[in-house]
Every structure is written in C-alpha cells, then in structure tokens.
PDB file of C-alpha atoms in Angstrom:
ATOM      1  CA  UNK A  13     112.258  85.693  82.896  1.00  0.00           C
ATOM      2  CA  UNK A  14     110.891  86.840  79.505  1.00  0.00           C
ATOM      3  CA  UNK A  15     109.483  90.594  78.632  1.00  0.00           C
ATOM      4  CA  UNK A  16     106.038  89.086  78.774  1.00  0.00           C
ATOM      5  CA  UNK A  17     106.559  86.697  82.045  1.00  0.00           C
ATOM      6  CA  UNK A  18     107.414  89.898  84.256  1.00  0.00           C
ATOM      7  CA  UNK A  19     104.212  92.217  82.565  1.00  0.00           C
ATOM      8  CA  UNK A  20     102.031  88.910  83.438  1.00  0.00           C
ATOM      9  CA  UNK A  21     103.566  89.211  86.828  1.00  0.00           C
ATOM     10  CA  UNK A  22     103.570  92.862  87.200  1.00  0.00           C
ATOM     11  CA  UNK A  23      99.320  92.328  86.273  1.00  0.00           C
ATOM     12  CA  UNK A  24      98.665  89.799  89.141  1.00  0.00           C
ATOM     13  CA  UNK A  25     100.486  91.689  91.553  1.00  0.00           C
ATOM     14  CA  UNK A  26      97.971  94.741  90.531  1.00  0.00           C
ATOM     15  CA  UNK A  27      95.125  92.976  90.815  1.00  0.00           C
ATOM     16  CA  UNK A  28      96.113  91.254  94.113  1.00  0.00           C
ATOM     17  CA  UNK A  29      96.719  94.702  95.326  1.00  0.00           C
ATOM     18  CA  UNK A  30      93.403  96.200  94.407  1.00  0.00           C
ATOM     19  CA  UNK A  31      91.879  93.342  95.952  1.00  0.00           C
ATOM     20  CA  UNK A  32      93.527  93.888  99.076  1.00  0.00           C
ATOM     21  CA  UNK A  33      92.765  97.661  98.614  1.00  0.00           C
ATOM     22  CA  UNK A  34      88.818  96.633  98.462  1.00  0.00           C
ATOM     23  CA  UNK A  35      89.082  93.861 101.275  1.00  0.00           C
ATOM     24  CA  UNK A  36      90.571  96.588 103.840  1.00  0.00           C
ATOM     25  CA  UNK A  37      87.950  99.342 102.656  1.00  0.00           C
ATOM     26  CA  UNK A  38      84.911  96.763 103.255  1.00  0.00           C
ATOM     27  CA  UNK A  39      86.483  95.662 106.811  1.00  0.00           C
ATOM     28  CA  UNK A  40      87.032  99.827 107.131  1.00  0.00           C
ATOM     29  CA  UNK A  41      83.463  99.888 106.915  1.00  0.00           C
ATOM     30  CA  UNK A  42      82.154  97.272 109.450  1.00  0.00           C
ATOM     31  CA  UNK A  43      84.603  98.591 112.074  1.00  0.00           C
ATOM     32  CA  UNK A  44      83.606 101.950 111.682  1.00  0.00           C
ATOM     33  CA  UNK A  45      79.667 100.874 112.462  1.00  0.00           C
ATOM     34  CA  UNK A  46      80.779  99.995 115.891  1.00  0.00           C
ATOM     35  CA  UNK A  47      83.401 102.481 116.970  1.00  0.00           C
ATOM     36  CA  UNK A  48      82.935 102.906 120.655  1.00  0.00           C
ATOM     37  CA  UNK A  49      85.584 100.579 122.369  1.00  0.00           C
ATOM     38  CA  UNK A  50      89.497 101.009 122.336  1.00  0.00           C
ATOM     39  CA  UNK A  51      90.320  97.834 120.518  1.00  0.00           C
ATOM     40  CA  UNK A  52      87.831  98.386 117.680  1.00  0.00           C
ATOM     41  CA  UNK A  53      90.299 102.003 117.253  1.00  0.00           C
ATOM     42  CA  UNK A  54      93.148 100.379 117.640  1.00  0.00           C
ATOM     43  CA  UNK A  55      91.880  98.103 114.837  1.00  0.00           C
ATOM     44  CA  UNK A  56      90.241 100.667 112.805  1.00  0.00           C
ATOM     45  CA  UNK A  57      93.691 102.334 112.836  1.00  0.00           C
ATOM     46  CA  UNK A  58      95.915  99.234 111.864  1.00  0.00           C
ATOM     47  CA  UNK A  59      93.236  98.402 108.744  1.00  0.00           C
ATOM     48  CA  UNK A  60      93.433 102.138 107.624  1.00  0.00           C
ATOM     49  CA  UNK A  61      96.990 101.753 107.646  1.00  0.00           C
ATOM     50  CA  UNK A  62      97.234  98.861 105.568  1.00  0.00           C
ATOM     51  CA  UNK A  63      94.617 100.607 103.108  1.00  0.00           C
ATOM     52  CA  UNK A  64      97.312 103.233 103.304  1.00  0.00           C
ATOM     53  CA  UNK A  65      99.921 101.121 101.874  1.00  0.00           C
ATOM     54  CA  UNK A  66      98.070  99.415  99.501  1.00  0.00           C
ATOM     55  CA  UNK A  67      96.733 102.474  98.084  1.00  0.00           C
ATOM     56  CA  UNK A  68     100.641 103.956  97.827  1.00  0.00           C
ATOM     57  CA  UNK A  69     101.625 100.676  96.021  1.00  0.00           C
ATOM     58  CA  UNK A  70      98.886 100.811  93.605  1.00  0.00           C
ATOM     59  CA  UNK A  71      99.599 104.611  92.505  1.00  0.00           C
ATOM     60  CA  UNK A  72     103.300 104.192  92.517  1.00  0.00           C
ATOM     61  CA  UNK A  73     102.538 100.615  90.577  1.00  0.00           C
ATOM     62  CA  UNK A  74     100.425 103.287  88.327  1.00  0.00           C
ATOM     63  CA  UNK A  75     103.026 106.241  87.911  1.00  0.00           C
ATOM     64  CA  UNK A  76     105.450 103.615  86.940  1.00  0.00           C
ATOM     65  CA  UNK A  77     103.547 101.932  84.245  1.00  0.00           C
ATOM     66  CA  UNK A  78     101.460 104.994  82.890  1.00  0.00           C
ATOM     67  CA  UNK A  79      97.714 103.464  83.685  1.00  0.00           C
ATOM     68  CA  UNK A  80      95.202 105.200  85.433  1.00  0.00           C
ATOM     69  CA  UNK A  81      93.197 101.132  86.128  1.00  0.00           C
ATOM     70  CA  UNK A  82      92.825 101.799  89.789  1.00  0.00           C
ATOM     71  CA  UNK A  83      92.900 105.714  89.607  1.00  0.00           C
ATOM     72  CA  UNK A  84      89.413 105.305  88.041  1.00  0.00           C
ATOM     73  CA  UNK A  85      88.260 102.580  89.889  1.00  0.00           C
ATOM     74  CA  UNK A  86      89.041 105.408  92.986  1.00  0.00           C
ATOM     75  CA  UNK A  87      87.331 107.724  91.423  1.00  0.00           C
ATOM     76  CA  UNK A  88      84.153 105.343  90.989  1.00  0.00           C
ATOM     77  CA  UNK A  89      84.045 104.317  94.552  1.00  0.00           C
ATOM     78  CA  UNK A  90      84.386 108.120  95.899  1.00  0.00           C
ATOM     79  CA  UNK A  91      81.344 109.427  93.700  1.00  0.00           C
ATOM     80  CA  UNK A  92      79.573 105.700  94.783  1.00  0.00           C
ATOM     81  CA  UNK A  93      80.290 107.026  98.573  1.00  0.00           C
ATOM     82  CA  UNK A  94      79.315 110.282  97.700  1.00  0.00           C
ATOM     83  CA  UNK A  95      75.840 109.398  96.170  1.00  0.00           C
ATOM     84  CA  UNK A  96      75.191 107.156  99.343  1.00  0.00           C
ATOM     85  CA  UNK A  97      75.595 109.759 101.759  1.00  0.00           C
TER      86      UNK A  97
END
C-alpha cells in the first residue's frame, strides 16, 4: 500500500469508530429509560463496555495521529448533555 492508501484507510476506520461510538451512546440511552430488570443491566453493562472500547480506540487513534476530531466532538456532546439536564 501507498502513503496515501493507508491515511485513506486510517480515516474510514475513524469515522467507523465514531460511528460506533455514537450508535452505543444512543442505545446507552434507551436502555437506561427502562432500567429495572436484570437483563436490561446486564445489557446496559455490555453496551457501556463496548462504548468503552470504542472510546479507547478513538483517543489512542488520536494520540497517535495528533488530532483532537473526536476529542471535540466529546466535548460537544458533554456540554449538549449538560445543557439538557
């Protein structure tokens, strides 16, 4: 592969991660509106762990190529959740 092949590559697999990272925070949210049985934990717990990992891909993915993409797009969807509230 060329210099530019594995940048285009490295690009996709950001923005397939962040919209991962967004798809488990939305399906975060709809679990969490109906908490009371043990499955809907045990779910709640799996999703939050896969937000987890997809949030420690993105920032290493981050440290390693000097952005801060998805460190602001974190910071935008804290201060939205903060302003709901």
């Amino acid at each position: 592969m060329k210099n530019r092949e594995y940048k285009d590559t490295w690009h996709k697999l950001k923005d397939e991660l962040i919209s991962d990272f967004y798809k488990e925070t939305e399906r975060l949210e709809r679990i969490s509106k109906n908490p009371n049985n043990k499955i809907s934990a045990y779910i709640h717990g799996k999703a939050e762990g896969q937000r987890n990992q997809t949030l420690s891909h993105l920032m290493k993915m981050e440290d390693l190529d000097g952005t801060c993409y998805f460190k602001n797009l974190l910071h935008d969807m804290n201060r939205e959740d903060a302003n709901n509230e």
